[in-house]
Short mmCIF file of C-alpha atoms and ligand atoms in Angstrom, two decimals:
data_model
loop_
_atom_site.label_atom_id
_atom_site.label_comp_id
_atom_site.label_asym_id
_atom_site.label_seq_id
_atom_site.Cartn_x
_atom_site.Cartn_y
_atom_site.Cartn_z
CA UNK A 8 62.86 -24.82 -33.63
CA UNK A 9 63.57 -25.52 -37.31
CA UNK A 10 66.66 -27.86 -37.80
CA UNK A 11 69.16 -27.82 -40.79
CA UNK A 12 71.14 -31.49 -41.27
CA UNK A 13 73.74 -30.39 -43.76
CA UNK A 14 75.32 -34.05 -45.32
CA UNK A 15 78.34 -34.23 -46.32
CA UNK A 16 77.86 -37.60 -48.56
CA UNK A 17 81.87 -38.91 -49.49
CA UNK A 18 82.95 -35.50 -49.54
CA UNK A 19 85.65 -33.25 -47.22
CA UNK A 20 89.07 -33.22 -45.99
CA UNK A 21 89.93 -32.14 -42.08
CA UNK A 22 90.91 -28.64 -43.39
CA UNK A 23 87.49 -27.96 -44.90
CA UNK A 24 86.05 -29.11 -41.76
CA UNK A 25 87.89 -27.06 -39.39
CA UNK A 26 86.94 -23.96 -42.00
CA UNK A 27 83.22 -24.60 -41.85
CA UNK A 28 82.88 -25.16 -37.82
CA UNK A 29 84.84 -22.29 -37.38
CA UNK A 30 82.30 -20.40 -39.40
CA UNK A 31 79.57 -21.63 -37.56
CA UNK A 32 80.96 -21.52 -34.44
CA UNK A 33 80.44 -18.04 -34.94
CA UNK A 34 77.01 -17.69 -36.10
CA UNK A 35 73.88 -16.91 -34.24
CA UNK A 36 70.59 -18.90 -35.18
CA UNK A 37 67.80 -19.61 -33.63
CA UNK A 38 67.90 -22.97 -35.49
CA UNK A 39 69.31 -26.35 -34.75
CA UNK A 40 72.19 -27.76 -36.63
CA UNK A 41 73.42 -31.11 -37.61
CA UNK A 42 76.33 -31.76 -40.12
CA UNK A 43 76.44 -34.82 -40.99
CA UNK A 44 80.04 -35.98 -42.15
CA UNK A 45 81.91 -39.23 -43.61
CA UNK A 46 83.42 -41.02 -40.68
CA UNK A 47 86.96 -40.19 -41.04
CA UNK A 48 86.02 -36.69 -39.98
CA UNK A 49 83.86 -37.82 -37.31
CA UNK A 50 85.98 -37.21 -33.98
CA UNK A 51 87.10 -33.87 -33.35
CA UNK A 52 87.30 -30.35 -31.28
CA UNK A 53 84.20 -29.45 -29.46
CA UNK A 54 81.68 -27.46 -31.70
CA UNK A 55 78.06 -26.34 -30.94
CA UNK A 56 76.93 -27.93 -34.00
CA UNK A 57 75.48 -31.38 -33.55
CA UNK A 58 77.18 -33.99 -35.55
CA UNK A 59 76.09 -36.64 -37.36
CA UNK A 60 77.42 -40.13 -39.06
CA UNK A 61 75.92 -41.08 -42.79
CA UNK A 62 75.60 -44.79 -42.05
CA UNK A 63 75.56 -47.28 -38.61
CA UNK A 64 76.57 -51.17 -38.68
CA UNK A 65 73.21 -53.20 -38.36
CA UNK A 66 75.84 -55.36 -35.59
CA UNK A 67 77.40 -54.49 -32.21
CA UNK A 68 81.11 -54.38 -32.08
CA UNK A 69 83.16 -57.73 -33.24
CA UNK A 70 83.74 -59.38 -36.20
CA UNK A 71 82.39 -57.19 -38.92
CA UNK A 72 85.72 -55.78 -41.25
CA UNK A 73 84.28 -52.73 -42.30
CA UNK A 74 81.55 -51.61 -40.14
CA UNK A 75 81.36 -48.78 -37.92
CA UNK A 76 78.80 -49.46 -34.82
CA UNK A 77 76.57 -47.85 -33.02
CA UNK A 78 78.63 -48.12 -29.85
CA UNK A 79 81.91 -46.57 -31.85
CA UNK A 80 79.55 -43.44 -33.24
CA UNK A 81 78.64 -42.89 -29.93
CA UNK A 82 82.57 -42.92 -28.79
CA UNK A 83 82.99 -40.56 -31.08
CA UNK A 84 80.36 -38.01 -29.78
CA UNK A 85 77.62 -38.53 -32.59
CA UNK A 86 74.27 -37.41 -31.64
CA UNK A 87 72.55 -38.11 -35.26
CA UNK A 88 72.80 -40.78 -38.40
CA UNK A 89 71.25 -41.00 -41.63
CA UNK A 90 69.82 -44.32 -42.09
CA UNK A 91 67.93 -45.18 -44.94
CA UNK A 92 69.68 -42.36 -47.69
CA UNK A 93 68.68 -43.01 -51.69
CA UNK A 94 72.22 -43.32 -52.16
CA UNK A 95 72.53 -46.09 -49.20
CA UNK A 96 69.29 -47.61 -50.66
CA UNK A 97 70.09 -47.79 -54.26
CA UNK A 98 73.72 -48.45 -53.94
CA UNK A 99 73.87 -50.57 -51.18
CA UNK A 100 70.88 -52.39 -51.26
CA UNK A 101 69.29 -50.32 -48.25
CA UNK A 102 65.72 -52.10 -48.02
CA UNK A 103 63.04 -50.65 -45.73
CA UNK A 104 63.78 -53.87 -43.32
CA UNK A 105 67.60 -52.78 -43.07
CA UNK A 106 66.90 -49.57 -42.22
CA UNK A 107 64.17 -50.18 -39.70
CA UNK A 108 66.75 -52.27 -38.09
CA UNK A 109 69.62 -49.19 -38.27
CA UNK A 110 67.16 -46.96 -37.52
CA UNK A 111 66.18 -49.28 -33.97
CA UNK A 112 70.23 -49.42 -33.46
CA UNK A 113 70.80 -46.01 -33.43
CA UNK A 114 68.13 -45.26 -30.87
CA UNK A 115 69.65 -48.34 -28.70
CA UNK A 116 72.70 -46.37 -28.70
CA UNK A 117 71.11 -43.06 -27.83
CA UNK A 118 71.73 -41.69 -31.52
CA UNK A 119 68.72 -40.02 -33.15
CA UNK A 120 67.86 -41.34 -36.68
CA UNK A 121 67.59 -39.35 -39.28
CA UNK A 122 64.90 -41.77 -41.68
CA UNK A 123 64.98 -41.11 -45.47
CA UNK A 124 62.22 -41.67 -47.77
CA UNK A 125 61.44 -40.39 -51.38
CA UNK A 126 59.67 -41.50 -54.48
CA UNK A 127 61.62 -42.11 -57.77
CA UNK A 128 60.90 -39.83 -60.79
CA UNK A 129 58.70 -42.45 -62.58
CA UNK A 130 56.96 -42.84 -59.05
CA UNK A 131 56.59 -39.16 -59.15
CA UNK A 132 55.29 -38.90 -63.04
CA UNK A 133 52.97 -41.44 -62.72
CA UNK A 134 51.24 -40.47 -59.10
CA UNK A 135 52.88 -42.94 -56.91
CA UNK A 136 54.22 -40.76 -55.05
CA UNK A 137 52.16 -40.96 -51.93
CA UNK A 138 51.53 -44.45 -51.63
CA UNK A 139 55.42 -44.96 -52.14
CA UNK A 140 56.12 -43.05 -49.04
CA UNK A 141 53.14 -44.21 -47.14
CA UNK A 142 55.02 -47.88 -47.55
CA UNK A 143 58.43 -46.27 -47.00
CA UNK A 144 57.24 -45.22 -43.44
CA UNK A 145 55.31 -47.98 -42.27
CA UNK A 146 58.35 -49.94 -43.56
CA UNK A 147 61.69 -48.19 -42.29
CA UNK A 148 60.64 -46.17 -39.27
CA UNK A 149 61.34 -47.34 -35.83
CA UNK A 150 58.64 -48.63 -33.54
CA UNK A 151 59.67 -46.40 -30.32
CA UNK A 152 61.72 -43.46 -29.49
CA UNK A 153 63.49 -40.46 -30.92
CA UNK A 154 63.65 -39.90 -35.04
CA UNK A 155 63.82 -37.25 -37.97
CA UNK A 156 62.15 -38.21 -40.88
CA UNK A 157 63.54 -36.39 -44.12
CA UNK A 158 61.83 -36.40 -47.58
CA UNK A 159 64.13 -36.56 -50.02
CA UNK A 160 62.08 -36.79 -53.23
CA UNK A 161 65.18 -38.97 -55.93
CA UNK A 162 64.28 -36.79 -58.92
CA UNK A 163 65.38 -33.75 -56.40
CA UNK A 164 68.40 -34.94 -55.39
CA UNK A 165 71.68 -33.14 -56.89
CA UNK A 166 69.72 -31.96 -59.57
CA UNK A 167 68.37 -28.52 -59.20
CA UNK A 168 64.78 -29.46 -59.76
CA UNK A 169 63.05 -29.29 -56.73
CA UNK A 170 59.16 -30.21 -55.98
CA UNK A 171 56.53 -27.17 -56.18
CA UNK A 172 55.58 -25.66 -52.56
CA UNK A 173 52.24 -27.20 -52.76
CA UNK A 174 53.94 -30.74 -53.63
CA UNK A 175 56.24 -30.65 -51.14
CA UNK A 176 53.36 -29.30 -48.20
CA UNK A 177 50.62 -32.47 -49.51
CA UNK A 178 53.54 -34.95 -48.98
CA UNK A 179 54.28 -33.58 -45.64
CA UNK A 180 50.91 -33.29 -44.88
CA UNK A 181 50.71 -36.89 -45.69
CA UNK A 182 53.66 -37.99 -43.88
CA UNK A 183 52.14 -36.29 -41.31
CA UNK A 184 49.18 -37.81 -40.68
CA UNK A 185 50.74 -41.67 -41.52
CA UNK A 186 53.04 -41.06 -38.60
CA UNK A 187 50.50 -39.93 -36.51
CA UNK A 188 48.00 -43.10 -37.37
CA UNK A 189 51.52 -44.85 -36.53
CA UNK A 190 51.34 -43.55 -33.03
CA UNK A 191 54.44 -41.05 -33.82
CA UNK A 192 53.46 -37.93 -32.55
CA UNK A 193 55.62 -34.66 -33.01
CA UNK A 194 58.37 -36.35 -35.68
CA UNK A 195 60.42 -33.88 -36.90
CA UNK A 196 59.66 -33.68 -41.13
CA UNK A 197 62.66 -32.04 -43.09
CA UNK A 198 62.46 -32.19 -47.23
CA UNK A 199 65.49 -32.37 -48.88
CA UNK A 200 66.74 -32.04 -52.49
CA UNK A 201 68.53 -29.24 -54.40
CA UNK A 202 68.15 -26.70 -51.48
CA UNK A 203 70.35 -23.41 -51.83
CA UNK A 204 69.81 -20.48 -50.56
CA UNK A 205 66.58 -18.91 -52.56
CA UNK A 206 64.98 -21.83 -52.47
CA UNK A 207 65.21 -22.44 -48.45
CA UNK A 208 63.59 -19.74 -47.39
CA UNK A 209 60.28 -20.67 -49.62
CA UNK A 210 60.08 -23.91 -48.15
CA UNK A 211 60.97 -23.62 -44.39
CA UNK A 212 57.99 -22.11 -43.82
CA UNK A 213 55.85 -24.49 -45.27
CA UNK A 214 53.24 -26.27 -43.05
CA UNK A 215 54.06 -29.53 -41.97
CA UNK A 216 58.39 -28.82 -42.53
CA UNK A 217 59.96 -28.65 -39.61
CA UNK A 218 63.56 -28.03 -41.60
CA UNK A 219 65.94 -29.00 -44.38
CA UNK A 220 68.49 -31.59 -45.32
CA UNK A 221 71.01 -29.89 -47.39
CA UNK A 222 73.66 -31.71 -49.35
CA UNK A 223 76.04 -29.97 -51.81
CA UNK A 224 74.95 -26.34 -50.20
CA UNK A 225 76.33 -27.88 -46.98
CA UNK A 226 80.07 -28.25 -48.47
CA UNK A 227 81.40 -24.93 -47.85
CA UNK A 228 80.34 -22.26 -45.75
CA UNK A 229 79.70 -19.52 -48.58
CA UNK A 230 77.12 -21.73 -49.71
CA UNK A 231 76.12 -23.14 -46.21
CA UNK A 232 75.88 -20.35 -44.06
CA UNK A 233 72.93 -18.09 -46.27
CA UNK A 234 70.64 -21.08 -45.71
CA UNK A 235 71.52 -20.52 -42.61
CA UNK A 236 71.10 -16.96 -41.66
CA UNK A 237 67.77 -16.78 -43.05
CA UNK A 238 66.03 -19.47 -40.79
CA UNK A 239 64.18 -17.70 -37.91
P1 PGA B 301 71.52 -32.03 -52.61
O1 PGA B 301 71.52 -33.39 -51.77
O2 PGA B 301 71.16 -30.92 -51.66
O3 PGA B 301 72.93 -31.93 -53.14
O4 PGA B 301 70.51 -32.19 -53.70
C1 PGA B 301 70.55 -33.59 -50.77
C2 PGA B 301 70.72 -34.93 -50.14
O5 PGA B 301 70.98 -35.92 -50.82
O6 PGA B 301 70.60 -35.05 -48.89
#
């Protein structure tokens, strides 16, 4: 089953939530479905859409002004989290270790992680790419349990340039086989950046993607829902 995380980054109101379950309340897919929202929309009416948090307090509940816990997202009926995002990692100094150790709290509280990795576009120019992520993984992936891995290449993000096909299958492929050395067998691989709708359907079939992270398409559901639809 191929699964579409839609995130939300600090985007959406209650109203524009309500509009886009209701669309996909209504949809048939054979795919699975996360939407992955900012935590003020987190609790809600029941959907069949799996939702997801952006973030997860490295500490339990207490003394931490600010933080949302593990224990609180799974109150609040959260099945997934992003940990490890290039947003969380550039703008709030998201090292490998930290999200290792988010990643490892989410699965403590039954939450599957949702790992980002990607090379930057100098990485990318100059061949780093693969060693980048190679480090990445061994570095931020959990030892045990449950987790998404999602390759979200930097230069890709919110830009409408995406990778080739045959880029995006060798870094799979690669990703692939690391996680399998690592003893992770059957991790889900999703690449993200600049999906729409053309562009979706010539990289969900790829070998070695097992789905898509979709950010901006994932806002509304006139953008959301044609990704959608053409997922078998
Ligand atoms: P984008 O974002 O689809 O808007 O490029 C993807 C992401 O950051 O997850």
């Amino acid at each position: 089953m191929k699964i579409l995380v839609g995130n939300w980054k600090s985007n959406g109101t209650l109203k524009e939530k309500k509009q886009l379950l209701t669309a996909l309340n209504k949809l048939k897919t054979k795919a699975k479905i996360v939407l992955c929202l900012p935590f003020t929309l987190l609790y809600g009416e029941k959907t069949k859409i799996s939702i997801g948090a952006q973030d997860i307090s490295l500490h339990p509940n207490g003394a931490y002004t600010g933080d949302i816990s593990g224990a609180m997202l799974k109150a609040a009926g959260v099945k997934y989290v992003i940990v490890g995002h290039s947003e969380r990692r550039k703008y709030h100094h998201g090292t490998n270790a930290i999200v290792k150790s988010k990643a490892t709290t989410a699965i403590q509280n039954g939450i599957i992680p949702v790992v980002c990795i990607g090379e930057s576009e100098s990485e990318h120019k100059n061949g780093k790419a693969k060693s980048v992520i190679k480090k990445m993984l061994l570095e931020s992936v959990p030892d045990n349990g449950d987790f998404i891995v999602a390759y979200e290449p930097r230069w890709a993000i919110g830009t409408n340039i995406t990778p080739t096909k045959t880029e995006i299958e060798s870094i799979h492929k690669v990703i692939f086989e690391t996680l399998h050395k690592m003893n992770h067998a059957r991790i889900p691989i999703l690449y993200g950046g600049s999906i729409n709708a053309t562009n979706a359907q010539n990289f969900i079939n790829l070998n070695y993607v097992d789905g898509l992270m979709i950010g901006r398409a994932s806002l509304k559901s006139e953008t959301f829902l044609p990704i959608i639809k053409n997922i078998n």
